[in-house]
């Protein structure tokens, strides 16, 4: 794809000025990395604080036609397996859009605001998500893609310190809290969340204020711009799924080990059991188990084992048991890390399986996720 | 001793029939910090265009191709413990393999330093 056909986020000039190596990503020109490189950027986020432009992601506001956010919450439960009705004002939760086969159409965050639900969806899925929401929730909600808003992620142990300079109230927020606060005069919807395993915030800000707010944050001590390359290695070490690699329409939330995101109220015997696409399959899997599971893998040695590498029960490649869905060198772990699907019988932590890498077998130990302990503010 | 460059951003320092092969500064900067290098073992015979090594960054694996026909003679053992040496000194201590050039006539198809500089732009 020629770069001239790519969309630009409101921070495009900032990326260019800052030496961002721009690459096509989901139709946008996005910074893969800056001058310091992926390894240094990754470590900077774990040790200090990094600023990511994630404005390519879709921000969708569901406004209840009745004016009652409970109605929008109940309506959204037709499409996702999470308990949205119980989500309190000022709180956020992770869930998935599912299809009739129990597969995952997209994964998303849902925040409950004063006047509606704010959804953050993957860039590559946002058009399809929007169509789904508009066709299924038309009776209950006005569905708005907020194209005039940017999204910044400020991540790392020093994130609170940097953001509190502008909005002291962020100090009172805990993991998955959402508040509307002013940052340098710009009205922002701020959640205490992210996709790195570190403490931090996602900041939704109007496109016209985004560049100014980003530059103000970058003036704070130790705040550096971080590209998509480090975002990927950070989320992998944090054991988080990348849509399109680790989860997609062929994987269910239970196979993907995301059952923690399906609350009791939506499971068999719950107050609002089922009622989402593929519920019979997904709820059945919760009770009866699945034949394959997403697991963490620590390949032996230093060579990264990457996406699509086949996995076997034995070093001779006789019994195929699955494949790697994400793999890279983990800069904080100091070695290769991967995630993939294996037959449930081979999925116990500590068990060794074998990845095929350039024709040779690499013993890989099934490991608990995350690879790096999460540092969320609970 | 003659220095050659390829369109795949490799350099060869040829001394008699032995060539030392590595990646150029331009390639090293493009790849970013390397975390792992795996070269074909000594004694491996390859044709021009076949892979002689794989270099891995955090993000991706990239092949290093044999610039001409020949045989791998030696791997740079220091890279096993310190792959970042390729990033910091790609045209010196970060060499990747020593290589026996089977057919010296093929070298005439490669670039010299000036042609490579023009190629990179």
Coordinates of C-alpha atoms in Angstrom, one line a residue:
Chain A
X1 CA 0.0 0.0 0.0
X2 CA 1.4 3.4 -0.9
X3 CA 1.8 5.7 2.1
X4 CA -0.2 8.4 0.2
X5 CA -3.4 6.4 0.7
X6 CA -2.9 5.9 4.4
X7 CA -4.9 7.7 7.0
X8 CA -3.1 10.0 9.5
X9 CA -3.9 10.4 13.1
X10 CA -4.0 13.8 14.7
X11 CA -0.4 13.2 16.0
X12 CA 1.1 12.5 12.6
X13 CA 3.2 15.6 12.5
X14 CA 4.5 14.9 16.0
X15 CA 5.5 11.4 14.9
X16 CA 7.3 12.7 11.8
X17 CA 9.1 15.5 13.8
X18 CA 10.1 12.9 16.5
X19 CA 11.7 10.6 13.9
X20 CA 9.0 8.0 14.0
X21 CA 9.5 5.2 11.5
X22 CA 6.1 5.2 9.9
X23 CA 4.5 2.0 8.7
X24 CA 1.1 1.0 7.4
X25 CA -1.1 -0.5 10.1
X26 CA -4.8 -1.1 9.6
X27 CA -5.0 1.6 7.0
X28 CA -3.1 4.2 9.0
X29 CA 0.4 5.5 8.9
X30 CA 1.6 4.6 12.4
X31 CA 5.0 4.8 14.1
X32 CA 6.6 1.4 14.4
X33 CA 9.4 2.9 16.5
X34 CA 11.4 6.1 17.1
X35 CA 15.2 6.6 17.1
X36 CA 15.8 4.6 20.3
X37 CA 14.4 1.4 18.8
X38 CA 12.0 -1.2 20.1
X39 CA 14.2 -2.7 22.8
X40 CA 15.0 0.6 24.5
X41 CA 11.4 1.8 24.1
X42 CA 10.1 -1.4 25.7
X43 CA 12.4 -1.0 28.7
X44 CA 11.6 2.6 29.0
X45 CA 7.9 1.8 29.5
X46 CA 8.6 -0.9 32.1
X47 CA 11.0 1.5 34.0
X48 CA 9.5 5.0 33.5
X49 CA 6.6 6.1 31.3
X50 CA 5.8 6.0 27.6
X51 CA 3.3 7.8 25.4
X52 CA 1.6 5.8 22.7
X53 CA -0.6 7.1 19.9
X54 CA -3.5 4.6 19.6
X55 CA -5.8 7.0 17.7
X56 CA -6.3 4.4 15.0
X57 CA -8.5 2.4 17.4
X58 CA -12.2 2.9 17.1
X59 CA -14.0 4.9 19.8
X60 CA -17.7 4.2 19.6
X61 CA -20.3 5.9 21.8
X62 CA -23.6 4.0 22.4
X63 CA -26.2 6.6 23.5
X64 CA -29.5 5.1 24.8
X65 CA -32.5 6.4 22.9
X66 CA -34.5 6.2 26.3
X67 CA -31.8 8.3 28.0
X68 CA -31.2 5.5 30.5
X69 CA -27.7 4.0 30.2
X70 CA -29.1 0.7 31.7
X71 CA -31.0 0.2 28.4
X72 CA -27.8 0.6 26.4
X73 CA -26.0 -1.9 28.7
X74 CA -28.7 -4.5 28.4
X75 CA -28.8 -4.0 24.6
X76 CA -25.0 -4.5 24.3
X77 CA -25.3 -7.8 26.2
X78 CA -27.0 -9.2 23.1
X79 CA -23.5 -9.0 21.4
X80 CA -21.0 -9.7 24.2
X81 CA -20.7 -12.4 26.9
X82 CA -19.7 -10.0 29.7
X83 CA -22.0 -8.5 32.3
X84 CA -22.5 -5.0 31.1
X85 CA -25.7 -4.2 33.1
X86 CA -23.7 -4.5 36.4
X87 CA -21.0 -2.2 35.2
X88 CA -21.1 0.8 37.4
X89 CA -20.8 4.4 36.3
X90 CA -17.1 5.3 36.0
X91 CA -16.0 1.7 35.5
X92 CA -14.6 -0.2 32.4
X93 CA -14.5 -3.9 31.5
X94 CA -13.0 -6.1 28.8
X95 CA -15.1 -8.2 26.5
X96 CA -15.5 -9.7 23.0
X97 CA -18.0 -9.5 20.2
X98 CA -18.8 -13.1 19.4
X99 CA -20.4 -14.9 16.4
X100 CA -22.9 -17.7 16.2
X101 CA -20.1 -20.3 16.3
X102 CA -18.7 -18.8 19.5
X103 CA -15.8 -17.2 17.6
X104 CA -14.5 -13.8 18.4
X105 CA -15.3 -11.0 15.9
X106 CA -13.3 -8.4 18.0
X107 CA -12.2 -7.7 21.5
X108 CA -13.0 -4.4 23.2
X109 CA -13.2 -2.3 26.3
X110 CA -16.6 -1.0 27.5
X111 CA -16.7 2.0 29.8
X112 CA -19.9 3.3 31.4
X113 CA -20.2 7.1 31.2
X114 CA -22.9 9.5 32.3
X115 CA -24.7 9.5 29.0
X116 CA -23.8 6.2 27.4
X117 CA -21.3 3.4 26.9
X118 CA -17.9 4.2 25.3
X119 CA -16.4 1.2 23.4
X120 CA -12.8 1.0 22.3
X121 CA -12.4 -1.4 19.4
X122 CA -9.6 -2.6 17.2
X123 CA -8.7 -0.4 14.2
X124 CA -8.9 -3.3 11.7
X125 CA -12.4 -4.2 13.0
X126 CA -14.0 -0.9 13.5
X127 CA -16.0 -0.7 10.3
X128 CA -17.4 -4.2 10.8
X129 CA -18.1 -3.5 14.5
X130 CA -19.9 -0.3 13.6
X131 CA -22.1 -2.2 11.2
X132 CA -22.9 -4.9 13.7
X133 CA -23.8 -2.3 16.4
X134 CA -25.9 -0.3 14.0
X135 CA -27.8 -3.2 12.8
X136 CA -28.3 -5.0 16.1
X137 CA -28.8 -2.1 18.5
X138 CA -30.7 0.3 16.3
X139 CA -33.8 0.1 18.4
X140 CA -32.1 0.9 21.7
X141 CA -29.1 3.1 20.9
X142 CA -27.7 5.8 18.7
X143 CA -24.3 4.4 17.6
X144 CA -21.6 7.1 16.9
X145 CA -18.1 6.4 15.7
X146 CA -16.1 9.3 17.3
X147 CA -13.9 10.1 14.4
X148 CA -13.1 13.5 15.8
X149 CA -11.3 12.0 18.8
X150 CA -7.8 10.8 19.4
X151 CA -6.6 8.2 21.9
X152 CA -3.4 8.4 23.8
X153 CA -2.0 5.7 26.1
X154 CA 0.3 6.8 28.9
X155 CA 1.9 3.7 30.3
X156 CA 4.5 2.9 33.0
X157 CA 5.2 3.3 36.7
X158 CA 5.7 7.0 36.3
X159 CA 2.4 7.6 34.4
X160 CA 0.4 8.8 37.3
X161 CA 3.1 11.3 38.2
X162 CA 3.1 12.7 34.7
X163 CA -0.7 12.9 34.2
X164 CA -1.4 14.2 37.8
X165 CA 0.5 17.4 36.9
X166 CA -2.6 18.3 34.7
X167 CA -5.4 16.4 36.5
X168 CA -4.6 15.6 40.1
X169 CA -7.8 13.5 40.4
X170 CA -6.2 10.7 38.5
X171 CA -4.3 9.8 41.7
X172 CA -7.7 8.7 43.1
X173 CA -8.4 6.3 40.2
X174 CA -7.8 2.6 40.4
X175 CA -7.4 0.0 37.6
X176 CA -10.4 0.2 35.2
X177 CA -11.8 3.4 36.6
X178 CA -13.0 6.0 34.1
X179 CA -13.3 9.7 34.7
X180 CA -14.0 12.8 32.6
X181 CA -11.3 15.3 33.5
X182 CA -9.7 18.4 32.0
X183 CA -6.1 18.1 30.8
X184 CA -4.6 21.5 29.9
X185 CA -8.0 22.8 29.2
X186 CA -9.1 19.8 27.1
X187 CA -12.0 17.7 28.2
X188 CA -10.7 14.1 28.3
X189 CA -12.2 10.7 29.1
X190 CA -9.5 9.0 31.0
X191 CA -9.4 5.3 32.0
X192 CA -6.8 3.7 34.3
X193 CA -6.0 0.9 31.9
X194 CA -3.8 0.0 29.0
X195 CA -2.2 -2.9 27.1
X196 CA 1.3 -3.2 28.5
X197 CA 0.8 -4.8 31.9
X198 CA 2.0 -1.6 33.5
X199 CA 0.0 0.9 35.5
X200 CA -1.2 3.7 33.2
X201 CA -4.0 5.6 31.5
X202 CA -5.8 5.8 28.2
X203 CA -6.8 9.3 27.3
X204 CA -9.5 10.1 24.8
X205 CA -9.2 13.7 23.7
X206 CA -10.6 15.7 20.8
X207 CA -8.6 15.6 17.6
X208 CA -8.0 19.4 17.8
X209 CA -6.5 19.2 21.3
X210 CA -4.6 15.9 20.9
X211 CA -1.3 17.3 19.6
X212 CA -1.1 20.0 22.3
X213 CA -2.0 17.5 25.1
X214 CA 0.6 15.0 23.8
X215 CA 3.3 17.6 23.7
X216 CA 2.5 18.8 27.2
X217 CA 2.8 15.2 28.4
X218 CA 6.1 14.8 26.6
X219 CA 7.4 17.8 28.5
X220 CA 7.1 15.9 31.8
X221 CA 10.1 14.1 33.2
X222 CA 10.9 10.7 31.5
X223 CA 7.9 10.7 29.2
X224 CA 8.9 9.4 25.8
X225 CA 7.0 8.5 22.6
X226 CA 6.8 4.7 22.1
X227 CA 5.9 3.0 18.8
X228 CA 3.8 0.0 17.9
X229 CA 6.8 -2.4 17.9
X230 CA 7.3 -2.0 21.7
X231 CA 3.5 -2.0 22.2
X232 CA 3.4 -5.5 20.7
X233 CA 6.3 -6.8 22.8
X234 CA 4.9 -5.2 26.0
X235 CA 1.5 -6.7 25.5
X236 CA 3.0 -10.1 24.7
X237 CA 5.0 -10.2 27.9
X238 CA 1.8 -9.1 29.7
X239 CA 0.0 -12.1 28.2
X240 CA -2.6 -10.0 26.4
X241 CA -4.2 -11.1 23.1
X242 CA -3.6 -9.5 19.7
X243 CA -6.8 -9.7 17.7
X244 CA -6.1 -11.3 14.3
X245 CA -3.2 -13.4 15.7
X246 CA -4.1 -14.8 19.1
X247 CA -7.8 -14.6 18.8
X248 CA -10.1 -14.4 15.7
X249 CA -13.4 -15.8 14.4
X250 CA -12.0 -19.4 14.7
X251 CA -11.2 -19.2 18.4
X252 CA -13.8 -19.0 21.2
X253 CA -13.3 -17.0 24.5
X254 CA -12.9 -20.3 26.4
X255 CA -10.3 -21.7 24.0
X256 CA -8.5 -18.3 24.3
X257 CA -8.5 -18.6 28.1
X258 CA -10.6 -15.5 28.4
X259 CA -13.3 -17.0 30.5
X260 CA -12.4 -14.6 33.4
X261 CA -14.2 -12.0 31.3
X262 CA -17.5 -13.9 31.3
X263 CA -19.2 -13.1 34.6
X264 CA -21.4 -15.5 36.5
X265 CA -24.6 -13.6 35.6
X266 CA -24.1 -14.5 31.9
X267 CA -23.2 -18.2 32.5
X268 CA -25.7 -21.1 32.9
X269 CA -27.7 -20.6 36.0
X270 CA -26.9 -16.8 36.0
X271 CA -29.5 -14.0 36.1
X272 CA -29.0 -13.2 32.4
X273 CA -27.4 -16.4 31.2
X274 CA -26.6 -16.5 27.5
X275 CA -28.3 -14.2 25.0
X276 CA -25.2 -13.4 23.0
X277 CA -24.1 -15.0 19.7
X278 CA -22.7 -18.5 20.1
X279 CA -23.8 -18.6 23.8
X280 CA -24.8 -22.3 23.5
X281 CA -21.3 -23.2 22.4
X282 CA -19.4 -20.9 24.7
X283 CA -21.4 -21.8 27.8
X284 CA -21.2 -25.5 26.9
X285 CA -17.4 -25.1 26.7
X286 CA -17.3 -23.5 30.1
X287 CA -19.1 -26.6 31.6
X288 CA -17.5 -29.3 29.5
X289 CA -14.1 -28.0 28.6
X290 CA -12.4 -27.4 25.3
X291 CA -10.1 -29.5 23.2
X292 CA -7.4 -26.7 22.9
X293 CA -6.3 -23.8 25.0
X294 CA -4.3 -20.7 24.6
X295 CA -1.1 -20.9 26.7
X296 CA 2.2 -19.0 27.3
X297 CA 5.4 -20.6 26.0
X298 CA 9.0 -20.1 26.9
X299 CA 11.1 -21.4 24.1
X300 CA 14.6 -22.7 25.1
X301 CA 17.6 -20.7 24.0
X302 CA 17.6 -17.2 22.5
X303 CA 15.9 -17.7 19.1
X304 CA 12.4 -16.2 19.0
X305 CA 9.7 -18.7 17.9
X306 CA 7.2 -16.7 15.9
X307 CA 3.6 -16.5 14.7
X308 CA 2.4 -19.7 12.9
X309 CA 5.3 -21.9 14.1
X310 CA 3.9 -25.5 14.4
X311 CA 3.9 -27.1 17.9
X312 CA 4.4 -30.8 18.6
X313 CA 4.2 -33.1 21.6
X314 CA 7.5 -34.7 20.6
X315 CA 10.9 -33.5 19.3
X316 CA 10.5 -35.7 16.2
X317 CA 7.4 -33.9 15.0
X318 CA 5.2 -37.0 15.1
X319 CA 2.2 -35.6 17.0
X320 CA 1.0 -32.1 16.0
X321 CA -0.7 -30.4 18.9
X322 CA -1.1 -26.8 17.8
X323 CA 0.7 -23.6 16.7
X324 CA 2.2 -20.4 17.9
X325 CA 0.0 -17.3 17.5
X326 CA 2.4 -14.6 18.8
X327 CA 6.1 -14.8 19.4
X328 CA 9.0 -12.4 19.9
X329 CA 12.0 -11.7 22.0
X330 CA 10.8 -10.4 25.4
X331 CA 13.2 -7.5 26.3
X332 CA 12.2 -7.6 30.0
X333 CA 12.1 -11.4 30.2
X334 CA 15.5 -11.4 28.4
X335 CA 14.5 -14.3 26.2
X336 CA 12.0 -15.5 23.7
X337 CA 8.4 -15.6 24.7
X338 CA 5.3 -16.8 22.8
X339 CA 1.7 -17.6 23.0
X340 CA -0.2 -20.3 21.1
X341 CA -2.8 -22.9 21.1
X342 CA -2.1 -26.5 22.2
X343 CA -4.3 -29.6 22.8
X344 CA -5.8 -29.3 26.3
X345 CA -4.0 -32.5 27.3
X346 CA -0.7 -30.7 26.7
X347 CA -1.6 -27.4 28.2
X348 CA -0.5 -27.8 31.8
X349 CA 2.0 -25.3 33.1
X350 CA 5.5 -26.7 33.3
X351 CA 4.9 -29.3 30.5
X352 CA 7.3 -29.2 27.6
X353 CA 6.2 -29.1 24.0
X354 CA 8.3 -28.6 20.8
X355 CA 8.1 -25.8 18.3
X356 CA 9.4 -26.2 14.8
X357 CA 11.9 -23.5 13.9
X358 CA 13.8 -23.6 10.6
X359 CA 13.4 -27.4 10.6
X360 CA 14.7 -28.0 14.1
X361 CA 12.8 -28.6 17.3
X362 CA 12.9 -26.1 20.1
X363 CA 11.7 -27.4 23.5
X364 CA 9.2 -24.8 24.8
X365 CA 7.8 -24.9 28.4
X366 CA 4.2 -24.1 28.9
X367 CA 4.2 -21.0 31.2
X368 CA 1.7 -19.1 33.2
X369 CA 0.7 -15.8 31.8
X370 CA 1.7 -13.0 32.2
X371 CA 5.4 -13.5 31.6
X372 CA 6.1 -10.3 33.5
X373 CA 4.0 -9.5 36.7
X374 CA 1.3 -6.9 36.1
X375 CA 1.6 -3.6 37.9
X376 CA -1.9 -2.4 37.8
X377 CA -3.1 -0.1 40.6
X378 CA -5.8 -2.1 42.3
Chain B
X1 CA 41.6 -7.3 -0.2
X2 CA 38.5 -6.0 -2.0
X3 CA 35.2 -4.8 -0.5
X4 CA 31.9 -5.6 -2.3
X5 CA 28.3 -4.9 -1.5
X6 CA 25.0 -6.5 -2.5
X7 CA 21.5 -5.2 -3.2
X8 CA 20.4 -7.2 -0.1
X9 CA 22.6 -4.8 2.0
X10 CA 25.4 -7.2 2.7
X11 CA 29.1 -6.6 2.5
X12 CA 31.9 -9.0 1.6
X13 CA 35.6 -8.4 2.3
X14 CA 37.4 -10.8 -0.1
X15 CA 40.9 -11.9 0.5
X16 CA 42.0 -14.6 -2.0
X17 CA 39.2 -17.1 -2.1
X18 CA 37.9 -16.3 1.4
X19 CA 35.3 -13.7 2.0
X20 CA 34.1 -12.3 5.3
X21 CA 30.4 -11.5 5.1
X22 CA 28.2 -9.2 7.2
X23 CA 25.3 -6.7 6.9
X24 CA 25.8 -3.0 6.1
X25 CA 25.3 -0.1 8.5
X26 CA 22.2 0.8 6.5
X27 CA 20.7 -2.7 7.1
X28 CA 21.7 -2.8 10.7
X29 CA 19.9 0.5 11.3
X30 CA 16.8 -0.7 9.5
X31 CA 16.7 -4.0 11.5
X32 CA 17.2 -2.4 14.9
X33 CA 18.8 -4.1 17.8
X34 CA 19.4 -7.8 17.1
X35 CA 18.6 -10.4 19.7
X36 CA 19.7 -13.6 17.9
X37 CA 21.8 -14.7 15.0
X38 CA 21.9 -18.2 13.5
X39 CA 24.3 -18.9 10.7
X40 CA 24.5 -22.1 8.7
X41 CA 27.2 -24.4 10.1
X42 CA 30.7 -24.5 8.6
X43 CA 30.9 -26.9 5.7
X44 CA 27.5 -25.9 4.3
X45 CA 27.6 -25.4 0.6
X46 CA 25.3 -22.8 -0.8
X47 CA 24.4 -21.2 -4.1
X48 CA 24.1 -17.5 -4.6
X49 CA 20.7 -16.3 -3.2
X50 CA 20.4 -19.1 -0.6
X51 CA 20.1 -18.3 3.1
X52 CA 23.4 -18.4 5.0
X53 CA 22.1 -16.9 8.2
X54 CA 19.0 -15.6 10.0
X55 CA 19.1 -12.4 12.1
X56 CA 16.3 -11.7 14.5
X57 CA 15.2 -8.4 16.0
X58 CA 12.5 -8.1 18.6
X59 CA 10.0 -7.8 15.8
X60 CA 11.1 -10.0 12.9
X61 CA 13.4 -12.6 11.5
X62 CA 15.4 -11.7 8.3
X63 CA 17.5 -13.9 6.1
X64 CA 21.0 -13.1 5.0
X65 CA 21.7 -14.5 1.6
X66 CA 24.8 -16.0 0.0
X67 CA 26.0 -13.2 -2.3
X68 CA 27.8 -15.8 -4.6
X69 CA 28.2 -19.6 -4.7
X70 CA 30.4 -21.1 -2.0
X71 CA 30.8 -22.7 1.3
X72 CA 30.4 -21.5 4.9
X73 CA 33.8 -21.8 6.6
X74 CA 33.3 -20.2 10.0
X75 CA 30.6 -18.5 12.1
X76 CA 31.3 -15.5 14.3
X77 CA 31.1 -17.3 17.6
X78 CA 31.1 -14.0 19.6
X79 CA 27.6 -13.2 18.3
X80 CA 26.0 -16.1 20.3
X81 CA 26.5 -14.2 23.5
X82 CA 26.4 -10.7 22.1
X83 CA 24.1 -10.5 19.0
X84 CA 23.9 -6.7 19.5
X85 CA 27.5 -6.5 18.2
X86 CA 26.0 -6.7 14.7
X87 CA 23.9 -3.6 15.5
X88 CA 26.8 -1.6 17.1
X89 CA 29.6 -2.6 14.6
X90 CA 28.0 -4.3 11.6
X91 CA 30.9 -3.7 9.2
X92 CA 33.6 -4.7 11.8
X93 CA 33.3 -7.0 14.8
X94 CA 29.7 -7.8 13.8
X95 CA 30.7 -9.9 10.8
X96 CA 28.5 -13.0 10.5
X97 CA 30.3 -15.7 8.5
X98 CA 33.5 -16.4 6.7
X99 CA 32.8 -17.9 3.3
X100 CA 34.8 -19.7 0.6
X101 CA 34.1 -18.1 -2.8
X102 CA 33.6 -21.0 -5.3
X103 CA 33.5 -18.9 -8.4
X104 CA 35.3 -15.5 -8.2
X105 CA 33.8 -14.5 -11.6
X106 CA 30.5 -13.9 -9.8
X107 CA 32.0 -11.1 -7.8
X108 CA 32.0 -8.8 -10.8
X109 CA 28.2 -8.7 -10.5
X110 CA 28.4 -7.0 -7.1
X111 CA 28.7 -3.3 -6.2
X112 CA 31.7 -1.4 -4.9
X113 CA 31.4 1.1 -2.0
X114 CA 30.5 4.0 -4.3
X115 CA 27.9 2.1 -6.2
X116 CA 26.3 0.9 -3.0
X117 CA 26.3 4.4 -1.5
X118 CA 24.4 5.5 -4.7
X119 CA 22.1 2.5 -4.4
X120 CA 21.1 3.3 -0.8
X121 CA 20.7 7.0 -1.8

